[in-house]
């Protein structure tokens, strides 16, 4: 009894000490917040987020939806977040495709292909990303003037950008169409990966995922039809008009320079991850597949690639999260991503703490969402009875 009473008193004393420590931390935080608020008020700076409704007074050089100088800060922040997501999707997709090719070359039996892949990885992996960004941006600025534009098919390339043939619709309609397709693709992937659909027949599950993707494509088509002006041509072709290029769809140098830098740099790491994933597949499994009479393509697509992908995915999650954060380097070449919009807004409004909090919250939302989706996919494809790892 005496021992249990002593332990009870000790437990109560520990709870009191912990409560006092937490109260002390809370008092310090509240005191620092009130002091900072008084200091900012004396300097003419007000705290809070009411400024988000004020007009910015400056222009964005790139946005997926129309922007003007009279737009409020919250709209610019949303456009910057969309630009970051847009660049992240392009960079991650390009890095994945190129990295898969490089990884297959590194894992193949052709000595020339292995040498080329090794040179690529050693070159792009060992150069800083910002240096590669400056290189591609300098190459873009070294292109000829508009009058001497390079013609590649129906496209025109000059120092002001790449002018591609496109649909005669506004950028807002294009953004809505892309969003519809992206949402449909995400729903289709979720249907294939979610556990609640496991009880469904595989054929029906595939039909449901294809229906979700088809719905996204249908909504994109409706957006395109709604955004087209009646009586005008459906396509717009770039053509020289004096010192400028009229028509077509312009890709700015800042956009494609950053996209190329992220894709080539990320592909070097993804290529090594792919090579490691293929190395993790044992020879016995492929020999067993060959003994069953499977063709080389069937062995690769049904045995080697699925098993390798299970080994790659946890490491790919970390790489993808890092590449999303790498989009912030766009500020070095003037790309209006989320980070650049925040930096410009701080310079124009002086609301440093609020904008830093918004920046942190935005990237936490993006990366936590990406990690959660990929971790769910990682658990869905894991072999039964095996533990999986992922980004927490």
Short mmCIF file of C-alpha atoms in Angstrom, two decimals:
data_model
loop_
_atom_site.label_atom_id
_atom_site.label_comp_id
_atom_site.label_asym_id
_atom_site.label_seq_id
_atom_site.Cartn_x
_atom_site.Cartn_y
_atom_site.Cartn_z
CA UNK A 1 0.00 0.00 0.00
CA UNK A 2 2.79 2.38 0.90
CA UNK A 3 4.49 1.68 -2.42
CA UNK A 4 1.34 2.32 -4.45
CA UNK A 5 0.70 5.57 -2.50
CA UNK A 6 4.25 6.73 -3.22
CA UNK A 7 3.85 5.96 -6.94
CA UNK A 8 0.54 7.83 -7.00
CA UNK A 9 2.10 10.92 -5.41
CA UNK A 10 5.01 10.70 -7.84
CA UNK A 11 2.62 10.47 -10.79
CA UNK A 12 0.62 13.50 -9.60
CA UNK A 13 3.87 15.47 -9.06
CA UNK A 14 4.96 14.60 -12.62
CA UNK A 15 1.64 15.73 -14.06
CA UNK A 16 1.85 19.01 -12.13
CA UNK A 17 5.41 19.63 -13.35
CA UNK A 18 4.46 18.87 -16.96
CA UNK A 19 1.43 21.15 -16.71
CA UNK A 20 3.54 23.93 -15.27
CA UNK A 21 6.13 23.52 -18.04
CA UNK A 22 3.42 23.70 -20.73
CA UNK A 23 1.88 26.76 -19.05
CA UNK A 24 5.31 28.44 -19.03
CA UNK A 25 5.80 27.75 -22.75
CA UNK A 26 2.31 29.08 -23.50
CA UNK A 27 3.01 32.23 -21.49
CA UNK A 28 6.28 32.83 -23.37
CA UNK A 29 4.58 32.35 -26.76
CA UNK A 30 1.67 34.65 -25.87
CA UNK A 31 4.03 37.28 -24.47
CA UNK A 32 6.23 37.16 -27.58
CA UNK A 33 3.15 37.42 -29.83
CA UNK A 34 1.78 40.44 -27.95
CA UNK A 35 5.19 42.12 -27.97
CA UNK A 36 5.62 41.55 -31.70
CA UNK A 37 2.10 42.87 -32.32
CA UNK A 38 2.80 46.07 -30.34
CA UNK A 39 6.12 46.57 -32.13
CA UNK A 40 4.52 46.16 -35.55
CA UNK A 41 1.69 48.55 -34.59
CA UNK A 42 4.24 51.22 -33.58
CA UNK A 43 5.87 50.85 -37.02
CA UNK A 44 2.54 51.22 -38.81
CA UNK A 45 2.23 47.52 -39.70
CA UNK A 46 -1.02 45.79 -38.82
CA UNK A 47 -1.34 42.05 -38.26
CA UNK A 48 -4.11 39.79 -39.53
CA UNK A 49 -5.21 38.65 -42.96
CA UNK A 50 -7.52 41.48 -43.96
CA UNK A 51 -4.96 42.69 -46.50
CA UNK A 52 -5.71 39.64 -48.69
CA UNK A 53 -8.72 41.55 -50.09
CA UNK A 54 -6.62 44.52 -51.16
CA UNK A 55 -5.43 45.05 -54.76
CA UNK A 56 -1.87 43.97 -55.48
CA UNK A 57 -0.87 46.74 -57.91
CA UNK A 58 1.68 44.60 -59.74
CA UNK A 59 1.53 42.10 -62.59
CA UNK A 60 2.30 38.39 -62.83
CA UNK A 61 4.32 37.43 -65.90
CA UNK A 62 2.72 33.97 -66.07
CA UNK A 63 -0.58 32.59 -64.81
CA UNK A 64 -2.93 29.83 -65.88
CA UNK A 65 -5.95 32.11 -65.39
CA UNK A 66 -6.21 35.82 -66.26
CA UNK A 67 -4.78 38.29 -63.72
CA UNK A 68 -4.72 42.10 -63.54
CA UNK A 69 -3.12 44.66 -61.24
CA UNK A 70 -6.50 45.28 -59.58
CA UNK A 71 -6.86 41.65 -58.45
CA UNK A 72 -6.61 41.02 -54.68
CA UNK A 73 -3.76 39.24 -53.00
CA UNK A 74 -5.76 36.06 -52.39
CA UNK A 75 -6.30 35.62 -56.14
CA UNK A 76 -2.57 36.09 -56.83
CA UNK A 77 -1.74 33.56 -54.13
CA UNK A 78 -4.14 31.07 -55.70
CA UNK A 79 -2.60 31.63 -59.13
CA UNK A 80 0.90 31.17 -57.71
CA UNK A 81 -0.19 27.91 -56.06
CA UNK A 82 -1.67 26.71 -59.37
CA UNK A 83 1.56 27.64 -61.17
CA UNK A 84 3.55 25.58 -58.67
CA UNK A 85 1.22 22.60 -59.11
CA UNK A 86 1.39 23.01 -62.89
CA UNK A 87 5.19 23.02 -62.87
CA UNK A 88 5.25 20.15 -60.38
CA UNK A 89 3.05 17.97 -62.59
CA UNK A 90 5.18 18.71 -65.66
CA UNK A 91 8.46 18.21 -63.80
CA UNK A 92 7.43 15.00 -62.03
CA UNK A 93 5.93 13.49 -65.19
CA UNK A 94 8.94 14.32 -67.33
CA UNK A 95 11.42 13.17 -64.67
CA UNK A 96 9.53 9.88 -64.24
CA UNK A 97 9.38 9.08 -67.96
CA UNK A 98 12.97 10.10 -68.67
CA UNK A 99 14.20 8.44 -65.48
CA UNK A 100 12.46 5.19 -66.44
CA UNK A 101 14.24 5.22 -69.81
CA UNK A 102 17.60 5.96 -68.18
CA UNK A 103 17.04 3.27 -65.55
CA UNK A 104 16.15 0.69 -68.20
CA UNK A 105 19.28 1.61 -70.14
CA UNK A 106 21.38 1.24 -66.98
CA UNK A 107 19.82 -2.16 -66.26
CA UNK A 108 20.09 -3.49 -69.82
CA UNK A 109 22.71 -5.71 -71.39
CA UNK A 110 23.80 -3.26 -74.10
CA UNK A 111 27.20 -1.77 -73.08
CA UNK A 112 26.65 1.37 -75.19
CA UNK A 113 23.26 2.04 -73.58
CA UNK A 114 24.69 1.48 -70.10
CA UNK A 115 27.55 3.89 -70.84
CA UNK A 116 25.21 6.62 -72.12
CA UNK A 117 22.92 6.24 -69.11
CA UNK A 118 25.88 6.33 -66.71
CA UNK A 119 27.26 9.49 -68.35
CA UNK A 120 23.83 11.12 -68.15
CA UNK A 121 23.41 10.30 -64.46
CA UNK A 122 26.91 11.38 -63.47
CA UNK A 123 26.59 14.64 -65.43
CA UNK A 124 23.18 15.86 -64.30
CA UNK A 125 23.28 14.46 -60.78
CA UNK A 126 26.56 16.14 -59.86
CA UNK A 127 25.71 19.64 -61.14
CA UNK A 128 23.63 21.90 -58.84
CA UNK A 129 20.06 22.31 -60.01
CA UNK A 130 20.22 26.11 -60.00
CA UNK A 131 23.30 25.97 -62.23
CA UNK A 132 21.44 23.78 -64.70
CA UNK A 133 18.50 26.20 -64.55
CA UNK A 134 20.76 29.14 -65.42
CA UNK A 135 22.26 27.12 -68.29
CA UNK A 136 18.89 26.31 -69.87
CA UNK A 137 17.68 29.87 -69.35
CA UNK A 138 20.83 31.26 -71.00
CA UNK A 139 20.31 28.87 -73.90
CA UNK A 140 16.72 30.12 -74.25
CA UNK A 141 17.86 33.76 -74.29
CA UNK A 142 20.55 32.95 -76.88
CA UNK A 143 17.91 31.98 -79.45
CA UNK A 144 17.43 34.36 -82.41
CA UNK A 145 15.16 37.41 -82.42
CA UNK A 146 11.51 37.06 -83.57
CA UNK A 147 12.34 38.12 -87.16
CA UNK A 148 14.84 35.26 -87.42
CA UNK A 149 12.61 32.73 -85.64
CA UNK A 150 13.45 29.08 -86.14
CA UNK A 151 10.66 27.15 -87.84
CA UNK A 152 10.15 23.61 -86.59
CA UNK A 153 7.14 22.30 -88.46
CA UNK A 154 4.37 24.80 -87.74
CA UNK A 155 6.03 25.99 -84.52
CA UNK A 156 8.23 29.09 -84.17
CA UNK A 157 11.14 29.30 -81.72
CA UNK A 158 12.86 32.55 -80.71
CA UNK A 159 14.23 34.34 -77.65
CA UNK A 160 10.72 35.33 -76.54
CA UNK A 161 9.51 31.77 -76.29
CA UNK A 162 8.21 28.78 -78.19
CA UNK A 163 5.06 29.44 -80.22
CA UNK A 164 3.02 26.28 -80.77
CA UNK A 165 -0.19 25.71 -82.72
CA UNK A 166 -3.14 25.53 -80.38
CA UNK A 167 -6.86 25.78 -79.96
CA UNK A 168 -8.43 29.21 -80.30
CA UNK A 169 -9.57 29.33 -76.67
CA UNK A 170 -8.48 31.34 -73.67
CA UNK A 171 -5.99 30.21 -71.04
CA UNK A 172 -8.77 29.94 -68.45
CA UNK A 173 -10.57 27.36 -70.57
CA UNK A 174 -7.34 25.40 -71.02
CA UNK A 175 -6.78 25.42 -67.26
CA UNK A 176 -10.32 24.16 -66.60
CA UNK A 177 -9.90 21.39 -69.19
CA UNK A 178 -6.60 20.29 -67.66
CA UNK A 179 -8.15 20.36 -64.18
CA UNK A 180 -11.07 18.18 -65.33
CA UNK A 181 -8.72 15.59 -66.85
CA UNK A 182 -6.49 15.63 -63.75
CA UNK A 183 -9.44 15.10 -61.40
CA UNK A 184 -10.74 12.25 -63.56
CA UNK A 185 -7.31 10.60 -63.61
CA UNK A 186 -6.98 10.93 -59.81
CA UNK A 187 -10.38 9.37 -59.26
CA UNK A 188 -9.50 6.52 -61.65
CA UNK A 189 -6.24 5.84 -59.80
CA UNK A 190 -8.05 5.97 -56.44
CA UNK A 191 -10.64 3.44 -57.63
CA UNK A 192 -7.86 1.07 -58.70
CA UNK A 193 -5.92 1.49 -55.45
CA UNK A 194 -8.65 1.86 -52.79
CA UNK A 195 -9.29 -1.13 -50.56
CA UNK A 196 -13.06 -0.65 -50.50
CA UNK A 197 -13.17 -1.60 -54.19
CA UNK A 198 -11.16 -4.80 -53.68
CA UNK A 199 -14.33 -6.86 -53.21
CA UNK A 200 -15.49 -5.77 -56.65
CA UNK A 201 -14.69 -7.88 -59.69
CA UNK A 202 -11.46 -6.70 -61.37
CA UNK A 203 -13.24 -6.22 -64.68
CA UNK A 204 -15.90 -4.03 -63.10
CA UNK A 205 -13.27 -2.10 -61.16
CA UNK A 206 -11.39 -1.34 -64.38
CA UNK A 207 -14.63 -0.25 -66.06
CA UNK A 208 -15.37 2.08 -63.15
CA UNK A 209 -11.90 3.66 -63.33
CA UNK A 210 -12.22 4.08 -67.11
CA UNK A 211 -15.62 5.70 -66.56
CA UNK A 212 -14.07 8.21 -64.15
CA UNK A 213 -11.33 9.02 -66.65
CA UNK A 214 -13.90 9.29 -69.44
CA UNK A 215 -15.99 11.67 -67.33
CA UNK A 216 -12.93 13.90 -66.87
CA UNK A 217 -12.28 13.92 -70.61
CA UNK A 218 -15.95 14.68 -71.29
CA UNK A 219 -15.90 17.63 -68.89
CA UNK A 220 -12.72 18.88 -70.57
CA UNK A 221 -14.43 18.67 -73.97
CA UNK A 222 -17.44 20.59 -72.61
CA UNK A 223 -15.12 23.29 -71.24
CA UNK A 224 -13.39 23.60 -74.62
CA UNK A 225 -16.72 23.81 -76.48
CA UNK A 226 -18.01 26.44 -74.05
CA UNK A 227 -14.84 28.51 -74.33
CA UNK A 228 -14.82 28.60 -78.13
CA UNK A 229 -16.35 31.66 -79.76
CA UNK A 230 -18.91 30.78 -82.47
CA UNK A 231 -17.92 31.73 -86.00
CA UNK A 232 -14.16 31.67 -85.34
CA UNK A 233 -11.55 29.11 -86.31
CA UNK A 234 -10.88 26.25 -83.94
CA UNK A 235 -7.10 26.37 -84.34
CA UNK A 236 -4.63 29.21 -83.99
CA UNK A 237 -1.34 29.09 -85.90
CA UNK A 238 1.73 31.19 -85.02
CA UNK A 239 2.86 33.61 -87.74
CA UNK A 240 5.39 36.45 -87.93
CA UNK A 241 3.86 39.95 -87.77
CA UNK A 242 6.65 42.52 -87.87
CA UNK A 243 8.66 42.38 -84.65
CA UNK A 244 6.34 39.92 -82.94
CA UNK A 245 4.54 36.64 -83.44
CA UNK A 246 0.77 36.52 -83.63
CA UNK A 247 -1.40 33.50 -82.99
CA UNK A 248 -0.54 30.17 -81.52
CA UNK A 249 0.23 29.30 -77.94
CA UNK A 250 3.32 30.86 -76.37
CA UNK A 251 5.52 28.96 -73.93
CA UNK A 252 7.68 31.49 -72.09
CA UNK A 253 11.44 30.87 -71.67
CA UNK A 254 11.07 30.93 -67.87
CA UNK A 255 8.52 28.13 -68.03
CA UNK A 256 10.31 25.65 -70.28
CA UNK A 257 13.76 26.41 -68.85
CA UNK A 258 12.57 25.54 -65.34
CA UNK A 259 10.65 22.50 -66.61
CA UNK A 260 13.67 21.14 -68.50
CA UNK A 261 15.97 21.71 -65.50
CA UNK A 262 13.64 19.87 -63.09
CA UNK A 263 13.03 17.01 -65.55
CA UNK A 264 16.68 16.40 -66.44
CA UNK A 265 17.93 16.77 -62.87
CA UNK A 266 15.15 14.67 -61.37
CA UNK A 267 15.52 11.98 -64.06
CA UNK A 268 19.12 11.34 -62.97
CA UNK A 269 17.92 10.36 -59.49
CA UNK A 270 14.82 8.55 -60.73
CA UNK A 271 17.04 6.55 -63.11
CA UNK A 272 19.14 5.31 -60.21
CA UNK A 273 16.00 4.47 -58.23
CA UNK A 274 14.67 2.50 -61.20
CA UNK A 275 17.97 0.63 -61.56
CA UNK A 276 17.93 -0.23 -57.85
CA UNK A 277 14.34 -1.45 -58.13
CA UNK A 278 15.21 -3.81 -60.97
CA UNK A 279 18.24 -5.07 -59.06
CA UNK A 280 15.96 -5.90 -56.12
CA UNK A 281 14.05 -8.45 -58.22
CA UNK A 282 15.61 -11.87 -57.75
CA UNK A 283 16.70 -13.97 -60.70
CA UNK A 284 14.77 -16.92 -59.32
CA UNK A 285 11.44 -15.16 -59.89
CA UNK A 286 12.26 -14.38 -63.52
CA UNK A 287 13.56 -17.92 -64.08
CA UNK A 288 10.32 -19.28 -62.63
CA UNK A 289 8.33 -17.07 -65.02
CA UNK A 290 10.41 -18.28 -67.95
CA UNK A 291 9.87 -21.89 -66.85
CA UNK A 292 6.12 -21.28 -67.03
CA UNK A 293 6.50 -20.39 -70.70
CA UNK A 294 6.07 -16.61 -70.46
CA UNK A 295 7.58 -14.51 -73.24
CA UNK A 296 10.33 -11.94 -72.44
CA UNK A 297 7.77 -9.11 -72.65
CA UNK A 298 5.36 -10.96 -70.35
CA UNK A 299 8.17 -11.58 -67.86
CA UNK A 300 9.03 -7.87 -67.89
CA UNK A 301 5.46 -6.49 -67.73
CA UNK A 302 3.91 -9.04 -65.37
CA UNK A 303 6.77 -10.08 -63.11
CA UNK A 304 9.84 -7.86 -63.20
CA UNK A 305 8.23 -4.42 -63.52
CA UNK A 306 5.52 -4.89 -60.82
CA UNK A 307 8.02 -6.29 -58.32
CA UNK A 308 10.54 -3.55 -59.12
CA UNK A 309 7.87 -0.85 -58.77
CA UNK A 310 7.07 -2.07 -55.26
CA UNK A 311 10.73 -1.60 -54.34
CA UNK A 312 10.98 1.81 -56.07
CA UNK A 313 7.88 3.53 -54.73
CA UNK A 314 8.98 4.39 -51.14
CA UNK A 315 12.14 6.08 -52.45
CA UNK A 316 10.26 7.72 -55.32
CA UNK A 317 7.90 9.36 -52.81
CA UNK A 318 10.81 11.18 -51.16
CA UNK A 319 12.20 12.20 -54.55
CA UNK A 320 8.84 13.55 -55.74
CA UNK A 321 8.38 15.61 -52.57
CA UNK A 322 11.85 17.06 -53.08
CA UNK A 323 11.16 17.93 -56.73
CA UNK A 324 7.97 19.77 -55.74
CA UNK A 325 10.03 21.93 -53.39
CA UNK A 326 12.58 22.49 -56.17
CA UNK A 327 10.01 24.52 -58.12
CA UNK A 328 10.82 27.43 -55.78
CA UNK A 329 14.03 27.93 -57.78
CA UNK A 330 11.84 29.46 -60.49
CA UNK A 331 12.26 32.80 -58.70
CA UNK A 332 15.84 32.87 -60.01
CA UNK A 333 14.60 33.21 -63.62
CA UNK A 334 11.36 35.09 -62.97
CA UNK A 335 8.81 32.27 -63.02
CA UNK A 336 5.73 33.30 -61.02
CA UNK A 337 5.42 30.31 -58.77
CA UNK A 338 3.97 30.31 -55.25
CA UNK A 339 7.29 31.30 -53.68
CA UNK A 340 7.84 34.24 -56.05
CA UNK A 341 4.29 35.52 -55.49
CA UNK A 342 4.86 35.37 -51.73
CA UNK A 343 8.20 37.21 -52.01
CA UNK A 344 6.71 39.94 -54.22
CA UNK A 345 3.71 40.29 -51.94
CA UNK A 346 5.95 40.76 -48.91
CA UNK A 347 7.87 43.53 -50.70
CA UNK A 348 4.67 45.35 -51.66
CA UNK A 349 2.62 44.89 -48.48
CA UNK A 350 5.13 44.40 -45.67
CA UNK A 351 3.04 41.57 -44.15
CA UNK A 352 6.03 39.30 -43.65
CA UNK A 353 4.82 36.96 -40.91
CA UNK A 354 1.42 36.35 -42.51
CA UNK A 355 2.87 35.58 -45.94
CA UNK A 356 5.54 33.29 -44.49
CA UNK A 357 2.79 31.39 -42.67
CA UNK A 358 0.79 31.12 -45.91
CA UNK A 359 3.90 29.89 -47.77
CA UNK A 360 4.59 27.22 -45.17
CA UNK A 361 0.96 26.13 -45.09
CA UNK A 362 0.77 25.92 -48.89
CA UNK A 363 3.81 23.68 -49.26
CA UNK A 364 2.79 21.54 -46.30
CA UNK A 365 -0.60 21.02 -47.95
CA UNK A 366 0.94 20.09 -51.31
CA UNK A 367 3.60 17.74 -49.98
CA UNK A 368 1.42 16.09 -47.33
CA UNK A 369 -1.26 15.43 -49.94
CA UNK A 370 1.26 14.02 -52.42
CA UNK A 371 2.88 11.83 -49.76
CA UNK A 372 -0.51 10.62 -48.47
CA UNK A 373 -1.71 9.61 -51.95
CA UNK A 374 1.53 7.82 -52.83
CA UNK A 375 1.73 6.12 -49.42
CA UNK A 376 -1.83 4.86 -49.94
CA UNK A 377 -0.77 3.49 -53.32
CA UNK A 378 2.32 1.95 -51.69
CA UNK A 379 0.16 0.12 -49.13
CA UNK A 380 -2.32 -0.98 -51.80
CA UNK A 381 0.32 -2.69 -53.98
CA UNK A 382 2.34 -4.14 -51.11
CA UNK A 383 2.74 -7.92 -50.96
CA UNK A 384 0.57 -9.44 -48.29
CA UNK A 385 2.45 -10.22 -45.10
CA UNK A 386 5.21 -7.67 -45.83
CA UNK A 387 5.66 -4.35 -44.11
CA UNK A 388 6.02 -1.24 -46.27
CA UNK A 389 7.70 2.05 -45.61
CA UNK A 390 6.84 5.51 -46.81
CA UNK A 391 6.97 9.20 -46.04
CA UNK A 392 5.35 9.99 -42.70
#
